[in-house]
Each structure stands twice: as C-alpha cells, then as structure tokens.
PDB file of C-alpha atoms in Angstrom:
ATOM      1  CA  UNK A  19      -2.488  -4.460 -14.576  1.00  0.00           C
ATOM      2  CA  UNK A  20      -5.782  -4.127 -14.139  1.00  0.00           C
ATOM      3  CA  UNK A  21      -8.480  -6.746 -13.185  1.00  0.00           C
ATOM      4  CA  UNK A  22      -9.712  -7.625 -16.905  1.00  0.00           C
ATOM      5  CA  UNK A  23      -6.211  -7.841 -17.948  1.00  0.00           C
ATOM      6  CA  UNK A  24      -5.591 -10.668 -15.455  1.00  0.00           C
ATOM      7  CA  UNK A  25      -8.827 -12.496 -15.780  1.00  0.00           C
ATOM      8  CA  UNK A  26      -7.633 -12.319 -19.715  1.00  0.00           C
ATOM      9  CA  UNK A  27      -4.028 -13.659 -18.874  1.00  0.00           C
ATOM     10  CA  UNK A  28      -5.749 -16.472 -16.284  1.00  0.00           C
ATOM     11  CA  UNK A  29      -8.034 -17.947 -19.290  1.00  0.00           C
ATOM     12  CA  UNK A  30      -4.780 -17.693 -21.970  1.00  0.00           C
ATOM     13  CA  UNK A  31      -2.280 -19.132 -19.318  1.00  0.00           C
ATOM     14  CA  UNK A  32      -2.287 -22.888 -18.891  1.00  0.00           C
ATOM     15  CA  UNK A  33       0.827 -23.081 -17.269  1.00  0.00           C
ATOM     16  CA  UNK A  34      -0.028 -21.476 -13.653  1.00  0.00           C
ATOM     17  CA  UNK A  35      -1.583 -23.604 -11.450  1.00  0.00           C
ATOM     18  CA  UNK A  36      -4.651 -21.729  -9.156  1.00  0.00           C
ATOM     19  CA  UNK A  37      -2.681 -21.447  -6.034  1.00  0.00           C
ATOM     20  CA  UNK A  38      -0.236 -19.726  -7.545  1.00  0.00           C
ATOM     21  CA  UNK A  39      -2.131 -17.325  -9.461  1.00  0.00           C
ATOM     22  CA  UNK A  40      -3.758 -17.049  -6.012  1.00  0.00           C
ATOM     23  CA  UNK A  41      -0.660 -16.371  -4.806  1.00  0.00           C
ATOM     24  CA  UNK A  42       0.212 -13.774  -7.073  1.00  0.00           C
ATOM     25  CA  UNK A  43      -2.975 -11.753  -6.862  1.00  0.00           C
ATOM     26  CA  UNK A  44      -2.579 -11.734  -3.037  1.00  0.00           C
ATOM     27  CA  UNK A  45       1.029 -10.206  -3.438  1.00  0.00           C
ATOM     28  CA  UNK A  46       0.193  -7.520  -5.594  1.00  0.00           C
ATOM     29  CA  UNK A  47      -3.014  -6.741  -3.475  1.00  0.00           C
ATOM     30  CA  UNK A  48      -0.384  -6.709  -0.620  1.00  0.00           C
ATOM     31  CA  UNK A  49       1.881  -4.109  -2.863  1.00  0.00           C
ATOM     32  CA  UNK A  50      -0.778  -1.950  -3.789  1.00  0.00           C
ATOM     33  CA  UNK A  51      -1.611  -1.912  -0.090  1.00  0.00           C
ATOM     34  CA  UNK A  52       2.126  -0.602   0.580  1.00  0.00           C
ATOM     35  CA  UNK A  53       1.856   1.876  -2.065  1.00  0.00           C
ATOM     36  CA  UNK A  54      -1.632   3.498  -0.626  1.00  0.00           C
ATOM     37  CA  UNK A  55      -0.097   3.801   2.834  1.00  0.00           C
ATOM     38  CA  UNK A  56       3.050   5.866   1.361  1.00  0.00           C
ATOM     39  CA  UNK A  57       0.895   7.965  -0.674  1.00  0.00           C
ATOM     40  CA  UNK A  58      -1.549   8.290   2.392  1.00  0.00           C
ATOM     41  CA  UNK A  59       1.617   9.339   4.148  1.00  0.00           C
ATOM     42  CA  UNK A  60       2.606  11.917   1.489  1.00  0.00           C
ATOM     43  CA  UNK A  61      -1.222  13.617   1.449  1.00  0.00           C
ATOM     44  CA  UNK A  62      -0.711  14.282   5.352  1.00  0.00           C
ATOM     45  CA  UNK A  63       3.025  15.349   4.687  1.00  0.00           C
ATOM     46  CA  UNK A  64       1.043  17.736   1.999  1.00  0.00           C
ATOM     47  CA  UNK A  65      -1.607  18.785   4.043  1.00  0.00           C
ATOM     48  CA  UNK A  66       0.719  19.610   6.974  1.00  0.00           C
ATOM     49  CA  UNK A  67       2.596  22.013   4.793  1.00  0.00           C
ATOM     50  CA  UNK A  68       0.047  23.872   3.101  1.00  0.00           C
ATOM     51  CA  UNK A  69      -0.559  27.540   3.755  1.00  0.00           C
ATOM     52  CA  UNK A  70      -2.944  29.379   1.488  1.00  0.00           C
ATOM     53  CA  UNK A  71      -6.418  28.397   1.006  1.00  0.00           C
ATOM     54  CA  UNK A  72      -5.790  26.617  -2.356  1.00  0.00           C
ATOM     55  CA  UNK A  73      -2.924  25.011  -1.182  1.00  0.00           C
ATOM     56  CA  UNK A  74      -5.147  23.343   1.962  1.00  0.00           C
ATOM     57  CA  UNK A  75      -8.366  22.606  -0.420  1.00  0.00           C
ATOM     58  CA  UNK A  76      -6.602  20.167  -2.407  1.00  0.00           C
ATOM     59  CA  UNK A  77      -4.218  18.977   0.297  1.00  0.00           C
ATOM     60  CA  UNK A  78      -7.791  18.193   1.925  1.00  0.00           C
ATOM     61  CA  UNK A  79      -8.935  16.586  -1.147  1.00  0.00           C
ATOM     62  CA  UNK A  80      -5.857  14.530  -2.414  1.00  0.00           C
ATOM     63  CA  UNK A  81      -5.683  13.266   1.934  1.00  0.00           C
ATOM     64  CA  UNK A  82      -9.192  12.342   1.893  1.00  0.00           C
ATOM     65  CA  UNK A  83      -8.898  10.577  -1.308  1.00  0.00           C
ATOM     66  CA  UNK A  84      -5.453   8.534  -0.517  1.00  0.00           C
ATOM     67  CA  UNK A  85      -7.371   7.671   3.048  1.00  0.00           C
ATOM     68  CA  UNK A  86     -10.236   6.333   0.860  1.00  0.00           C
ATOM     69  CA  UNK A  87      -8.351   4.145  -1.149  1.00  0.00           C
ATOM     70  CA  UNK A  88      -6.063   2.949   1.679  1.00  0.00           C
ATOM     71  CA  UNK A  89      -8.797   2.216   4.121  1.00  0.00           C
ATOM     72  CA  UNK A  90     -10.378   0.584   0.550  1.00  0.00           C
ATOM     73  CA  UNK A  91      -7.741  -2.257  -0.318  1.00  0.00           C
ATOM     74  CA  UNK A  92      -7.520  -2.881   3.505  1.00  0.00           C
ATOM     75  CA  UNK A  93     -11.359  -4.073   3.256  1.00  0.00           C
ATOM     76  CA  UNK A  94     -10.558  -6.108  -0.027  1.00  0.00           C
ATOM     77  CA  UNK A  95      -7.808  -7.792   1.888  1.00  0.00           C
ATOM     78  CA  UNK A  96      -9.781  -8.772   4.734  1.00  0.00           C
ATOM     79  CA  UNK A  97     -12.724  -9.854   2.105  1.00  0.00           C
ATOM     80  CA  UNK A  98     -10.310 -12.334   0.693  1.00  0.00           C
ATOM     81  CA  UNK A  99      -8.274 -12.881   3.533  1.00  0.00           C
ATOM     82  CA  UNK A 100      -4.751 -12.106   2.625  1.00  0.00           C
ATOM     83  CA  UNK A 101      -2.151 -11.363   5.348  1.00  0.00           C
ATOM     84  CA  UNK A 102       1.159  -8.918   4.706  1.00  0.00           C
ATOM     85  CA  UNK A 103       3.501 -11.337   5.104  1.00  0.00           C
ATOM     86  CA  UNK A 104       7.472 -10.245   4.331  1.00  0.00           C
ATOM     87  CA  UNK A 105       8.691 -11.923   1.091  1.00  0.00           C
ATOM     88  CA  UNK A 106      12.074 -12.140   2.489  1.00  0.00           C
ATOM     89  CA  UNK A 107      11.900 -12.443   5.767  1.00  0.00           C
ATOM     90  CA  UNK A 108       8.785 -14.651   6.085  1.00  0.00           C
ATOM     91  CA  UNK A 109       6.939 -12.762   9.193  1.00  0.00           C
ATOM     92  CA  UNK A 110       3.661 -11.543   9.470  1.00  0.00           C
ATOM     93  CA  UNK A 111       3.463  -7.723   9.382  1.00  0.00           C
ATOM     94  CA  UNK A 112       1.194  -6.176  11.746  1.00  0.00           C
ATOM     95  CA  UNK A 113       1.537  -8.034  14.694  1.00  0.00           C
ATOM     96  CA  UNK A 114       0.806 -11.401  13.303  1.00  0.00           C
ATOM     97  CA  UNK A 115      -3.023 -10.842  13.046  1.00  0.00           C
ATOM     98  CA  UNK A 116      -4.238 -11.172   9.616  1.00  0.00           C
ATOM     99  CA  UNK A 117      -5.967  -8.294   7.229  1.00  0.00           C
TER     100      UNK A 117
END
C-alpha cells in the first residue's frame, strides 16, 4: 500500500483512533524493514555466486540497490523513531537500542 493510499484510507476511516494508525504504520515500516534485509541478504548470496562478467554487473547493481533501500528505511525509522519490537514475543530486537 503505498503512502497516498493510506493518507486516503486515514481521511475515509473514522473508526481508527491516531495511535493506532500510528501503530500500524510503524509495523509495516518495521516489515518492510525485514523484507529489505532478506533481499539485501539474497543480492550478496547473488553476488557471491556470480561468475561471468554479466552475471557480476547486475549482481553489483541489484546488491548496491537492496543496500540502498535497506540502509534507506533504517533512516526513516530512526526519523520517526520506531523500534523492532517482536509482535509475539514483546522484546526489543537489536539489543534493546532503538532505530
């Protein structure tokens, strides 16, 4: 969903109260976070793999791109201060510290 599509669903929804469209913002920041590590992840798996010059351009490209992005919704966490905290288990990941 992207951001106009929320903004658009915030205005039309009377039900949600702030904090918890707060809330729910922060958690799918948080997921979007998760998903930019794994792919991260997979562009070094990629890159570590690749033999022929083609093959190591675009594992270059798609690594430095993934890092971007990661290293991207890290910054927008810390902007608005959200901390990876475990749904189910409660704790704070990363050693406690915030974004």
């Amino acid at each position: 969903m992207n951001l106009w599509s929320k903004l658009r669903e915030k205005w039309t929804s009377g039900s949600k109260t702030e904090a918890t469209e707060r809330q729910q913002l922060d958690w799918e920041l948080v997921a979007q976070i998760k998903r930019a590590h794994v792919e991260w992840t997979i562009a070094q798996n990629r890159f570590d793999i690749a033999l022929e010059k083609d093959e190591v351009d675009y594992a270059v490209y798609a690594l430095e791109a993934a890092e971007k992005r990661y290293e991207m919704l890290l910054k927008q966490a810390k902007k608005v201060r959200v901390s990876m905290v475990d749904r189910e288990s409660g704790k704070v990941m990363g050693g406690g510290v915030p974004l």
